[in-house]
PDB file of C-alpha atoms in Angstrom:
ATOM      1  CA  UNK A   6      14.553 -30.826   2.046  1.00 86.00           C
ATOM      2  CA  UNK A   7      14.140 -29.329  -1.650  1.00 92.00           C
ATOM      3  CA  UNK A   8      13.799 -25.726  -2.308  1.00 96.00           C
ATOM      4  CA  UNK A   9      13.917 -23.702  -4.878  1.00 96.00           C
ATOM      5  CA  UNK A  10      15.568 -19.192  -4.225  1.00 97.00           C
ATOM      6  CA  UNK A  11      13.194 -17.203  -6.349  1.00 97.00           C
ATOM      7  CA  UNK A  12      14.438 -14.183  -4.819  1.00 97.00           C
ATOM      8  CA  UNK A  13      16.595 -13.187  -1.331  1.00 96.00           C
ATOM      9  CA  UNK A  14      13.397 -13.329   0.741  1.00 97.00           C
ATOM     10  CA  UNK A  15      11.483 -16.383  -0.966  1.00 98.00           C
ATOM     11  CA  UNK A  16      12.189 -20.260  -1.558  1.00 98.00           C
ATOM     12  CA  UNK A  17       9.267 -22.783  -2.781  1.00 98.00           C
ATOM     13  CA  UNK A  18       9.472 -26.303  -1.763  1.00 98.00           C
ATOM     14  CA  UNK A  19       6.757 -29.162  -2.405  1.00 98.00           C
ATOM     15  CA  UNK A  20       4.780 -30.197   0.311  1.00 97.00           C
ATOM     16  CA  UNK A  21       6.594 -29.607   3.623  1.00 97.00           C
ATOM     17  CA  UNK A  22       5.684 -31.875   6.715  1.00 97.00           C
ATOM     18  CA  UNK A  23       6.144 -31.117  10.365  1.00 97.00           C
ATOM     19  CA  UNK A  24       9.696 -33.020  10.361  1.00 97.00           C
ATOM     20  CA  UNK A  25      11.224 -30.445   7.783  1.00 98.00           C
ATOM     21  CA  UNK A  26      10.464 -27.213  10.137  1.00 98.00           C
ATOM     22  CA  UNK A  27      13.358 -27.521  12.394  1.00 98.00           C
ATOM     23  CA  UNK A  28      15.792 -27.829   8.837  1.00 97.00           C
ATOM     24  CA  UNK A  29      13.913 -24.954   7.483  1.00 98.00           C
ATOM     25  CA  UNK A  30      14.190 -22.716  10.459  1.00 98.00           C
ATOM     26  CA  UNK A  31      17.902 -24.371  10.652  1.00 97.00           C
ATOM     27  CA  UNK A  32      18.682 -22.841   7.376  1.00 97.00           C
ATOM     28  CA  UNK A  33      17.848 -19.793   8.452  1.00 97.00           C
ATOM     29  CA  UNK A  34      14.410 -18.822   6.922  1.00 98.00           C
ATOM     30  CA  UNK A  35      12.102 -17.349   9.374  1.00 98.00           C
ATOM     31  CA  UNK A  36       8.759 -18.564   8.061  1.00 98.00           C
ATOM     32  CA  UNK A  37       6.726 -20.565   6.413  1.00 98.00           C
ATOM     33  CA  UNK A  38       4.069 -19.518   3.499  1.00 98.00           C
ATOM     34  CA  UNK A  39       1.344 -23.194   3.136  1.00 98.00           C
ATOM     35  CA  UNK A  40      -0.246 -22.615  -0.397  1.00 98.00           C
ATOM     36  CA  UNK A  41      -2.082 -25.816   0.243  1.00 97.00           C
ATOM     37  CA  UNK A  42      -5.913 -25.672   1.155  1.00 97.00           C
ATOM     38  CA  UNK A  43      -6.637 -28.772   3.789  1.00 97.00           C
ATOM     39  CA  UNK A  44      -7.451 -32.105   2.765  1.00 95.00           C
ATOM     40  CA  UNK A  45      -6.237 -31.660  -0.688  1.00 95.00           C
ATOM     41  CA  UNK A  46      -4.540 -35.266  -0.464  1.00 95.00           C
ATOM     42  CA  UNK A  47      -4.964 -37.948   2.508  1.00 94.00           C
ATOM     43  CA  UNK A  48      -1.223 -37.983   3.399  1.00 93.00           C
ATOM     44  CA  UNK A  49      -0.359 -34.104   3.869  1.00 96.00           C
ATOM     45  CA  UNK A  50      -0.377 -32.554   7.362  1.00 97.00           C
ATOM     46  CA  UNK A  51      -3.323 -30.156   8.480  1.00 98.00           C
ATOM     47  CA  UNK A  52      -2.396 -26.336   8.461  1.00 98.00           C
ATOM     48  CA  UNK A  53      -2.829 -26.636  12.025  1.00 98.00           C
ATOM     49  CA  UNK A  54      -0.883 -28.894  12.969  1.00 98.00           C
ATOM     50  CA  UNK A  55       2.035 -27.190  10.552  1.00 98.00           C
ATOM     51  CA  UNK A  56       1.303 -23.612  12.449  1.00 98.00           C
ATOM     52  CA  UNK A  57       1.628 -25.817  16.225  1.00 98.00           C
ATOM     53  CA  UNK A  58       5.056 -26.646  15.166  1.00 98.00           C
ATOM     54  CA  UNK A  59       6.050 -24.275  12.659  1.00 98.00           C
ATOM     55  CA  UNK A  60       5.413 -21.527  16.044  1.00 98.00           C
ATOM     56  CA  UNK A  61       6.582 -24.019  18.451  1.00 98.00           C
ATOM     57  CA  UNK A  62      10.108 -23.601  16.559  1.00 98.00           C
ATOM     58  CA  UNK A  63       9.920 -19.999  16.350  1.00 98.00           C
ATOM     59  CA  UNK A  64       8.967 -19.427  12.319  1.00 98.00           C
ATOM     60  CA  UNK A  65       5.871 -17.746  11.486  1.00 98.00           C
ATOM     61  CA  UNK A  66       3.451 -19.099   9.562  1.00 98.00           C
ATOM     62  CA  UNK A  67       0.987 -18.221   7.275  1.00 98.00           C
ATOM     63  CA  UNK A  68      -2.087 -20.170   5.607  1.00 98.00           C
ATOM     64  CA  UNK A  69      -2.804 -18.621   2.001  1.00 98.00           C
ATOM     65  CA  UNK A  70      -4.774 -22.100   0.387  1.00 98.00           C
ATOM     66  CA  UNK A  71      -4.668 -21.506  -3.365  1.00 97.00           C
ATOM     67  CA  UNK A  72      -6.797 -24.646  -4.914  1.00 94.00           C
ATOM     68  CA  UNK A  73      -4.981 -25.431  -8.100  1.00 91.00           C
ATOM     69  CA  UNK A  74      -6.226 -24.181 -10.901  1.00 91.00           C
ATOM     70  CA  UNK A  75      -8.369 -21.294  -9.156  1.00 94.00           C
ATOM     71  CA  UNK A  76      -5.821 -18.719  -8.023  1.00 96.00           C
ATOM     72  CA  UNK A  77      -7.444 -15.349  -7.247  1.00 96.00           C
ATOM     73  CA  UNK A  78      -6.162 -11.779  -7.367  1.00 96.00           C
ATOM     74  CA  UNK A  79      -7.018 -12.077  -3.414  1.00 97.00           C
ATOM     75  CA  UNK A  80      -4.777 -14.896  -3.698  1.00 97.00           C
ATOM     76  CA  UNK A  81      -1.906 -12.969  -4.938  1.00 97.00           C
ATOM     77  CA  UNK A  82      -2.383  -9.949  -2.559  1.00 96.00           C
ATOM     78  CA  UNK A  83      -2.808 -12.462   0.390  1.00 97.00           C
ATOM     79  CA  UNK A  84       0.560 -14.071  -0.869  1.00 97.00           C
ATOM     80  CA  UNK A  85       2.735 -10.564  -1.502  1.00 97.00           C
ATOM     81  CA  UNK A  86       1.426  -9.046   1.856  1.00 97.00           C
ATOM     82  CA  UNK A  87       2.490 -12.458   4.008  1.00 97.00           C
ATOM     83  CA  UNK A  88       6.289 -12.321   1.733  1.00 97.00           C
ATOM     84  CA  UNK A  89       6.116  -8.693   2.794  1.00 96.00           C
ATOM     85  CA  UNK A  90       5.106  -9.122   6.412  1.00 97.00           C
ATOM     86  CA  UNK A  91       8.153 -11.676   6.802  1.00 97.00           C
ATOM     87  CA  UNK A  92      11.148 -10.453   9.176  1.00 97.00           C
ATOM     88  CA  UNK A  93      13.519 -12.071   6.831  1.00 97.00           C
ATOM     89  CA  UNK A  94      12.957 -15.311   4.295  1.00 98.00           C
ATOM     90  CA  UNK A  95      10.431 -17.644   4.089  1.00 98.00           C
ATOM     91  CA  UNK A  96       9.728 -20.708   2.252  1.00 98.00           C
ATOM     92  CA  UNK A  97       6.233 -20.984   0.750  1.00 98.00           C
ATOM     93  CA  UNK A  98       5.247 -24.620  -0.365  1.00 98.00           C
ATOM     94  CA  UNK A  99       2.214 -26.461  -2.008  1.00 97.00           C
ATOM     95  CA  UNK A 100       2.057 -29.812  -3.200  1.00 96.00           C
ATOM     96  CA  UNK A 101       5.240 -29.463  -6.033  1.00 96.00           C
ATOM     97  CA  UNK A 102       5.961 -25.711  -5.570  1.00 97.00           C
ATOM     98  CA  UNK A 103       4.256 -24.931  -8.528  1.00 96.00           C
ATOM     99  CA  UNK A 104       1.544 -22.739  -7.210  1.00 97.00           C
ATOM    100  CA  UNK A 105       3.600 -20.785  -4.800  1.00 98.00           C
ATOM    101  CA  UNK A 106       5.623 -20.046  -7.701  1.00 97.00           C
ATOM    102  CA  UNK A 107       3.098 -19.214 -10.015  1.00 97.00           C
ATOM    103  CA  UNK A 108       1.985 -16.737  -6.582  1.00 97.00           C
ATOM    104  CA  UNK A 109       5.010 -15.124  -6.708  1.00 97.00           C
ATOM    105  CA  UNK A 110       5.492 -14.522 -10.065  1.00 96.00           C
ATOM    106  CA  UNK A 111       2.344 -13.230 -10.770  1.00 96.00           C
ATOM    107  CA  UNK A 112       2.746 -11.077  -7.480  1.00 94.00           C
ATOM    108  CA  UNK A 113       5.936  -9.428  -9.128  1.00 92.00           C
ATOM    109  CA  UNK A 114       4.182  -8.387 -12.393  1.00 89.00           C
ATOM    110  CA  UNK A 115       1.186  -6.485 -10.548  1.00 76.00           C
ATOM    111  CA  UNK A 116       3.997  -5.211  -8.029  1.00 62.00           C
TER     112      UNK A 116
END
């Protein structure tokens, strides 16, 4: 699986799927951060069905859906308070890893 480290606590990856939990919690991040409101595409996996596993493996998991294009300051505060919340690091993901990027950069400069 693809991540990017944008800082010691936070990694953004594209759209993660069920399958990539047990390498994420493997690598030693303790959550995960879905940027991705449901049904965006056909293919991706509901939020619930990411939170079953994502707990069943012991990560945490947190649903902050950010449609593209319409990120809101609740957005951002939603975002910094789940990366803040986290017992260690976390991988947030949307589609490409753009938004949860653009989430956590515009988190730092109101921070």
């Amino acid at each position: 699986m693809e991540y990017t480290r944008l800082s010691e606590k936070l990694a953004a990856a594209p759209q993660v799927r069920p399958e990539d939990l047990r390498e994420i919690a493997a690598s030693g991040f303790v959550g995960v951060i879905n940027n991705r409101p449901d049904a965006e595409a056909p293919d991706q996996p509901s939020s619930l069905e990411l939170e079953a596993e994502a707990k069943r493996l012991g990560l945490a998991y947190w649903h902050v859906p950010v449609v593209p294009g319409g990120m809101t300051d609740k957005d951002v505060r939603d975002f910094a308070a789940a990366v803040s919340e986290a017992v260690g690091p976390v991988v947030a993901f949307c589609r490409t890893g753009n938004r949860s990027t653009t989430l956590w950069k515009t988190s730092q400069a109101v921070s």
